[in-house]
Amino acid sequence: MSYSIDSDRLMADLRALAEFGKRPPGVHRPAFSAEDIAARKWLMTKLKEAGLTPEMDRLGTVIGRHPGAKRAILVGSHTDTVPNGGWLDGAMGVIYALEIARTIMENEPDGEIGVDVIDFQDEEGSFLSVLGSKVFVGSASLEDALDQTNHEGVKLAEILPTLDLPDGDIRLDRDRHVAFLETHIEQGPRLLSAGVPIGVVPSIAGIRRYEISTEGRPDHAGTTPVPVRRDAGMAVMCVATAIDAAFRQAASDGSTGPGAGDAVWNAGAITFRPGAYNVVPEAADLLFEIRAPDAETIAAMDSVIRKTAEREARARDVELTITDKANVAPTAMDDGAQQALRDGAGDLQMKYMDLTSGAGHDAMVMADHVPTGLMFVPSINGRSHCLDEDTDEADIIAGCKAMFQAVRRLRSSLS
Amino acid sequence: MSYSIDSDRLMADLRALAEFGKRPPGVHRPAFSAEDIAARKWLMTKLKEAGLTPEMDRLGTVIGRHPGAKRAILVGSHTDTVPNGGWLDGAMGVIYALEIARTIMENEPDGEIGVDVIDFQDEEGSFLSVLGSKVFVGSASLEDALDQTNHEGVKLAEILPTLDLPDGDIRLDRDRHVAFLETHIEQGPRLLSAGVPIGVVPSIAGIRRYEISTEGRPDHAGTTPVPVRRDAGMAVMCVATAIDAAFRQAASDGSTGPGAGDAVWNAGAITFRPGAYNVVPEAADLLFEIRAPDAETIAAMDSVIRKTAEREARARDVELTITDKANVAPTAMDDGAQQALRDGAGDLQMKYMDLTSGAGHDAMVMADHVPTGLMFVPSINGRSHCLDEDTDEADIIAGCKAMFQAVRRLRSSLS
């Protein structure tokens, strides 16, 4: 137990990776861009130098296999970024995996269970969110993937031949891969607010998305008394503010009901038609989403949304339509993997706390197929998916040490 | 007093005019369209047949002068329509004027004060709202008018040469024109609700328009707890709903404060940026307008808007900017003209009520230059500026009789 990861080497590799698509202080490295593929090829050389057996598949997903191991813990995340993204995001989780596997190769390469490094393609959804891990586990086929289009409407099948990628496919090996561990930046302010360096994720939040539409009558706003209007715009704003008030109330009660705990909600977009100063809005659309760590909270919030919307629509005499736009169930992380993460941090006298993941991650896809754990490190000011995303260097290093310790614990408990 | 207007002739002329640009049940006759010019030329022939001296000017404004009269009451409105508009709107006021002048020419053409018929160009603002009356009184120059562009960006100066219009200019004759009387459909439901056929307008409402903008922070909506967000979207919706609630409260109090009486308000358009399910809105813009019959109410409503917006912005920790987009003072109608309208309806045992005009009209422009009165007739379901705008035939006829009586009273009181 006297050895650990090399902090300087970790930071040097993180900075080297951030050169690919560099846009100071962040990076612009969308999946399947030239910079993305170059970064993945660079990773192949680093995996090879570490003594692992690197392989890239036809989509750009990279794996570094622990030679000689019959079984392995898969560790990693993704190196693609959103447009104008941060330098850490998933990249940090991949370099953690590289540094951890490299340290183990240098110190105790033998043993029943090895460490494989994984860098999934297109987690950020240039073509499809968590595309690489979906294909890896088989929940999306290669054909599904090739059929996806980017925001310019170009199919992945058209892009791929221009990128000089290999022919092979990398898939989950159910005999070999006994667990998956991912590290990601928190993308929120909770760890820093609490003064805690390590977040252990019990669950990735479920998401429901709604288009809430109202339809009234487009009266002349100068000549129609307010009480006789059927104002679709004011109605939908009353829906949004009343839902917000109900959820805030539940959260401040400390109750376990809707809006409590780690639940979040957002009114992200809105439009009125026809959209003029002097016309009472005839129609309005509101895009609303909720996220919560458990199905019961999701269901309770859903009920509040529907009841509130119906009440406000009735009060304003407008027609209401609620269209479901997405419905992703919460994903629980593996108890054993969670325990390894807690014990790993505890071994190093680091504080840790449970933290629901409000965002999706490759771990969400993996959890249905292999025992999976997800760990967070702090995000400065909670900034994420923007060029100025960052994490304190001490927190980056502490996170890698904690994950290293968790891998060692899991390696020994699964043996 | 034994003669009156000819109801059948009135209805026949209204229906004849509605043939120009007919789109059943309404009309599409925007200013400076071929249909608009054809309708104005038709009106010229009707004015001539009535014994008046017709003239059209270079913009298409038409006047029919009472021959021999040194002074005259100007009566009329506009025959241009909004795209896909109603058959009555301003056209009814022009045909009222034709029928009233024709009746007077037939029965008592002599007297100190004649009746001139006016049909203003482009009241609906194909190029500029109330363009014709503005040029008529000199508050806009011919050059101002020619420099206006339509929604396709084409200047009026480019359109005009294609329309085969005369060269002359028709202007307010301050020695001749002793008053202006306009009739218009109400464009709202108040007369019908009250069961009253005649509205006498004491004032055309003032209008203030605002762009209310908020700016916060574009956090990840899945990973940022609600209490620490700076949500520009929810903030601006809270501004709108809180203003609405304050105005409704004042209206239900029956107080003379903001929102009372004939005051109206509207949140007509709204946008969030970036506008996605999973991003807390960084910025939001709301277009809001208020209208009220007097400056005191406008000022009180303005104060509520600013205080409410500041309070809600502070509560949500967002930056607030309120930009003034329009500020038109209320326009009082002439006391004598109002009295003539009331007495005219009273003479005929018709019920009448005071009714603030929430919309602008040529009377608003005229009132600054000549004693002006404005009368409303009921609108079925309050519909206006749409193809299915209509007024009960009995109400159309009653309105013309009442206006005829008001013209006779004014003619005698001004002599």
Coordinates of N, CA and C in Angstrom, one line a residue, chain A residues 289-398:
Chain A
E289 N -38.6 20.6 -17.8 CA -38.1 19.3 -17.4 C -38.0 19.2 -15.9
I290 N -38.0 17.9 -15.5 CA -37.8 17.6 -14.1 C -36.8 16.5 -14.0
R291 N -36.0 16.5 -12.9 CA -35.0 15.4 -12.7 C -35.1 15.1 -11.2
A292 N -35.0 13.8 -10.9 CA -35.0 13.4 -9.5 C -34.4 12.0 -9.4
P293 N -33.8 11.7 -8.2 CA -33.0 10.5 -8.1 C -33.9 9.2 -8.0
D294 N -35.2 9.3 -7.7 CA -36.0 8.1 -7.6 C -37.3 8.2 -8.2
A295 N -37.9 7.1 -8.6 CA -39.1 7.1 -9.4 C -40.3 7.7 -8.6
E296 N -40.3 7.6 -7.3 CA -41.4 8.1 -6.5 C -41.5 9.6 -6.6
T297 N -40.3 10.2 -6.5 CA -40.3 11.7 -6.6 C -40.6 12.2 -8.0
I298 N -40.1 11.5 -9.0 CA -40.5 11.8 -10.4 C -42.0 11.8 -10.5
A299 N -42.6 10.7 -10.0 CA -44.1 10.5 -10.1 C -44.8 11.6 -9.4
A300 N -44.3 12.0 -8.2 CA -45.0 13.0 -7.4 C -44.9 14.4 -8.1
M301 N -43.7 14.6 -8.7 CA -43.5 15.9 -9.4 C -44.4 16.0 -10.7
D302 N -44.5 14.8 -11.4 CA -45.3 14.7 -12.5 C -46.8 15.1 -12.2
S303 N -47.2 14.6 -11.1 CA -48.6 14.8 -10.6 C -48.8 16.3 -10.3
V304 N -47.9 16.9 -9.7 CA -48.0 18.4 -9.4 C -48.0 19.2 -10.7
I305 N -47.2 18.8 -11.7 CA -47.2 19.5 -13.0 C -48.6 19.4 -13.6
R306 N -49.1 18.2 -13.7 CA -50.4 18.1 -14.4 C -51.5 18.8 -13.6
K307 N -51.6 18.6 -12.3 CA -52.7 19.3 -11.6 C -52.6 20.8 -11.7
T308 N -51.3 21.3 -11.5 CA -51.1 22.8 -11.6 C -51.5 23.3 -12.9
A309 N -51.0 22.6 -14.0 CA -51.3 23.1 -15.3 C -52.8 23.1 -15.6
E310 N -53.5 22.0 -15.2 CA -54.9 22.0 -15.4 C -55.7 23.1 -14.7
R311 N -55.3 23.3 -13.4 CA -55.9 24.4 -12.6 C -55.7 25.8 -13.3
E312 N -54.5 26.1 -13.7 CA -54.2 27.4 -14.3 C -54.9 27.6 -15.6
A313 N -54.9 26.5 -16.4 CA -55.5 26.6 -17.7 C -57.0 26.8 -17.6
R314 N -57.6 26.1 -16.6 CA -59.1 26.3 -16.3 C -59.3 27.7 -15.9
A315 N -58.5 28.3 -15.0 CA -58.7 29.6 -14.5 C -58.6 30.6 -15.6
R316 N -57.9 30.4 -16.6 CA -57.7 31.4 -17.7 C -58.5 31.0 -18.9
D317 N -59.3 29.9 -18.8 CA -60.2 29.5 -19.9 C -59.4 29.2 -21.2
V318 N -58.3 28.5 -21.1 CA -57.5 28.1 -22.3 C -57.4 26.6 -22.4
E319 N -57.2 26.1 -23.6 CA -57.1 24.7 -23.8 C -55.6 24.3 -23.4
L320 N -55.5 23.1 -22.8 CA -54.2 22.7 -22.3 C -53.8 21.4 -23.0
T321 N -52.6 21.3 -23.5 CA -52.0 20.0 -24.0 C -50.6 19.8 -23.4
I322 N -50.5 18.7 -22.7 CA -49.2 18.3 -22.2 C -48.6 17.2 -23.0
T323 N -47.5 17.4 -23.7 CA -46.9 16.3 -24.5 C -45.6 15.8 -23.8
D324 N -45.5 14.5 -23.6 CA -44.3 13.9 -23.1 C -43.2 13.9 -24.1
K325 N -42.1 14.5 -23.8 CA -41.0 14.6 -24.8 C -39.8 13.7 -24.4
A326 N -39.7 13.3 -23.1 CA -38.7 12.4 -22.7 C -39.1 11.8 -21.4
N327 N -38.7 10.6 -21.1 CA -39.0 9.9 -19.9 C -37.9 8.8 -19.6
V328 N -36.9 9.2 -18.9 CA -35.8 8.4 -18.6 C -35.8 8.0 -17.1
A329 N -35.9 6.7 -16.8 CA -36.0 6.3 -15.4 C -34.7 6.6 -14.6
P330 N -34.8 6.8 -13.3 CA -33.5 7.0 -12.5 C -32.7 5.7 -12.6
T331 N -31.4 5.8 -12.5 CA -30.5 4.6 -12.6 C -29.7 4.5 -11.3
A332 N -29.9 3.4 -10.5 CA -29.2 3.3 -9.3 C -27.8 2.7 -9.6
M333 N -26.8 3.2 -8.9 CA -25.5 2.7 -9.0 C -25.3 1.4 -8.1
D334 N -24.4 0.6 -8.4 CA -24.2 -0.7 -7.7 C -23.7 -0.4 -6.3
D335 N -24.4 -1.1 -5.4 CA -24.0 -0.9 -3.9 C -22.6 -1.2 -3.6
G336 N -22.1 -2.3 -4.2 CA -20.7 -2.7 -4.0 C -19.7 -1.7 -4.5
A337 N -20.0 -1.2 -5.7 CA -19.2 -0.1 -6.3 C -19.2 1.2 -5.4
Q338 N -20.4 1.5 -5.0 CA -20.5 2.7 -4.1 C -19.7 2.5 -2.9
Q339 N -19.8 1.3 -2.3 CA -19.1 1.1 -1.1 C -17.5 1.1 -1.3
A340 N -17.1 0.6 -2.4 CA -15.6 0.7 -2.7 C -15.2 2.2 -2.8
L341 N -16.1 3.0 -3.4 CA -15.7 4.4 -3.5 C -15.7 5.1 -2.2
R342 N -16.6 4.8 -1.3 CA -16.7 5.4 0.1 C -15.4 4.9 0.9
D343 N -15.2 3.6 0.8 CA -14.1 3.0 1.5 C -12.7 3.5 1.0
G344 N -12.7 3.7 -0.3 CA -11.4 4.3 -0.9 C -11.1 5.6 -0.3
A345 N -12.1 6.5 -0.3 CA -12.0 7.9 0.2 C -11.7 7.8 1.7
G346 N -12.4 6.9 2.4 CA -12.2 6.8 3.8 C -10.8 6.3 4.2
D347 N -10.2 5.4 3.4 CA -8.9 4.9 3.6 C -7.9 6.1 3.6
L348 N -8.2 7.1 2.8 CA -7.3 8.2 2.6 C -7.7 9.4 3.5
Q349 N -8.6 9.2 4.4 CA -9.1 10.2 5.3 C -9.7 11.4 4.6
M350 N -10.2 11.1 3.4 CA -10.9 12.2 2.6 C -12.4 12.2 3.0
K351 N -12.9 13.4 3.1 CA -14.4 13.5 3.3 C -15.1 13.2 2.0
Y352 N -16.2 12.5 2.1 CA -17.0 12.2 0.9 C -18.5 12.4 1.2
M353 N -19.3 12.5 0.2 CA -20.8 12.7 0.5 C -21.5 12.0 -0.7
D354 N -22.7 11.6 -0.4 CA -23.6 11.1 -1.5 C -24.1 12.3 -2.3
L355 N -24.2 12.1 -3.6 CA -24.5 13.1 -4.5 C -25.2 12.5 -5.7
T356 N -26.5 12.8 -5.8 CA -27.3 12.4 -7.0 C -26.7 13.0 -8.3
S357 N -26.5 12.3 -9.3 CA -26.1 12.9 -10.6 C -27.3 13.4 -11.3
G358 N -27.3 14.7 -11.6 CA -28.5 15.3 -12.3 C -28.3 15.2 -13.8
A359 N -27.1 14.9 -14.2 CA -26.8 14.7 -15.7 C -26.6 13.3 -16.0
G360 N -26.8 13.0 -17.3 CA -26.6 11.6 -17.7 C -25.1 11.4 -17.9
H361 N -24.6 10.1 -17.8 CA -23.2 9.8 -18.0 C -23.2 8.4 -18.7
D362 N -22.0 8.0 -19.2 CA -21.8 6.6 -19.7 C -22.2 5.6 -18.6
A363 N -21.9 6.0 -17.3 CA -22.2 5.1 -16.2 C -23.7 4.7 -16.2
M364 N -24.6 5.6 -16.7 CA -26.0 5.3 -16.7 C -26.3 4.2 -17.7
V365 N -25.6 4.1 -18.8 CA -25.7 3.0 -19.8 C -25.1 1.8 -19.3
M366 N -24.0 1.9 -18.7 CA -23.2 0.7 -18.2 C -23.9 0.0 -17.1
A367 N -24.6 0.7 -16.2 CA -25.2 0.2 -15.0 C -26.2 -0.9 -15.2
D368 N -26.8 -0.9 -16.4 CA -27.8 -2.0 -16.7 C -27.1 -3.3 -17.1
H369 N -25.7 -3.3 -17.2 CA -25.1 -4.4 -17.8 C -23.9 -4.9 -16.9
V370 N -23.4 -4.1 -16.0 CA -22.3 -4.5 -15.2 C -22.3 -3.6 -13.9
P371 N -21.9 -4.2 -12.8 CA -21.9 -3.3 -11.6 C -21.1 -2.1 -11.8
T372 N -21.7 -0.9 -11.5 CA -21.1 0.3 -11.9 C -21.1 1.3 -10.8
G373 N -20.0 2.1 -10.7 CA -19.9 3.1 -9.7 C -19.5 4.4 -10.4
L374 N -19.9 5.6 -9.8 CA -19.7 6.9 -10.4 C -19.2 7.8 -9.3
M375 N -18.1 8.5 -9.5 CA -17.5 9.4 -8.5 C -17.4 10.8 -9.1
F376 N -17.7 11.8 -8.3 CA -17.6 13.2 -8.7 C -16.4 13.9 -8.0
V377 N -15.8 14.9 -8.7 CA -14.9 15.8 -8.0 C -15.5 17.2 -8.2
P378 N -15.1 18.1 -7.3 CA -15.7 19.5 -7.3 C -15.5 20.3 -8.6
S379 N -16.5 21.1 -9.0 CA -16.4 22.0 -10.1 C -16.4 23.4 -9.5
I380 N -15.3 24.2 -9.9 CA -15.3 25.6 -9.4 C -16.5 26.4 -9.9
N381 N -17.2 27.0 -9.0 CA -18.4 27.7 -9.3 C -19.5 26.9 -10.0
G382 N -19.3 25.6 -9.9 CA -20.3 24.7 -10.6 C -20.3 24.8 -12.1
R383 N -19.4 25.5 -12.7 CA -19.4 25.8 -14.1 C -19.1 24.5 -14.9
S384 N -19.8 24.3 -16.0 CA -19.6 23.1 -16.8 C -20.1 23.3 -18.2
H385 N -19.6 22.5 -19.2 CA -20.0 22.7 -20.6 C -19.8 24.1 -21.1
C386 N -18.7 24.7 -20.6 CA -18.3 26.0 -21.1 C -16.8 26.1 -21.0
L387 N -16.2 27.0 -21.7 CA -14.7 27.1 -21.8 C -14.1 27.3 -20.4
D388 N -14.8 28.0 -19.5 CA -14.1 28.3 -18.2 C -14.4 27.2 -17.1
E389 N -14.9 26.1 -17.5 CA -15.0 25.0 -16.5 C -13.6 24.7 -15.9
D390 N -13.6 24.4 -14.6 CA -12.3 24.1 -14.0 C -12.5 23.4 -12.7
T391 N -11.4 22.7 -12.2 CA -11.4 22.1 -10.9 C -10.0 22.4 -10.3
D392 N -10.0 22.7 -9.0 CA -8.8 23.0 -8.3 C -7.8 21.8 -8.5
E393 N -6.5 22.1 -8.7 CA -5.5 21.1 -9.0 C -5.5 20.1 -7.8
A394 N -5.6 20.6 -6.6 CA -5.5 19.7 -5.4 C -6.7 18.7 -5.4
D395 N -7.9 19.2 -5.9 CA -9.1 18.4 -6.0 C -8.9 17.3 -7.1
I396 N -8.3 17.7 -8.2 CA -8.0 16.8 -9.3 C -7.2 15.6 -8.8
I397 N -6.1 16.0 -8.1 CA -5.2 15.0 -7.6 C -5.8 14.1 -6.5
A398 N -6.6 14.7 -5.6 CA -7.2 14.0 -4.5 C -8.2 13.0 -5.1

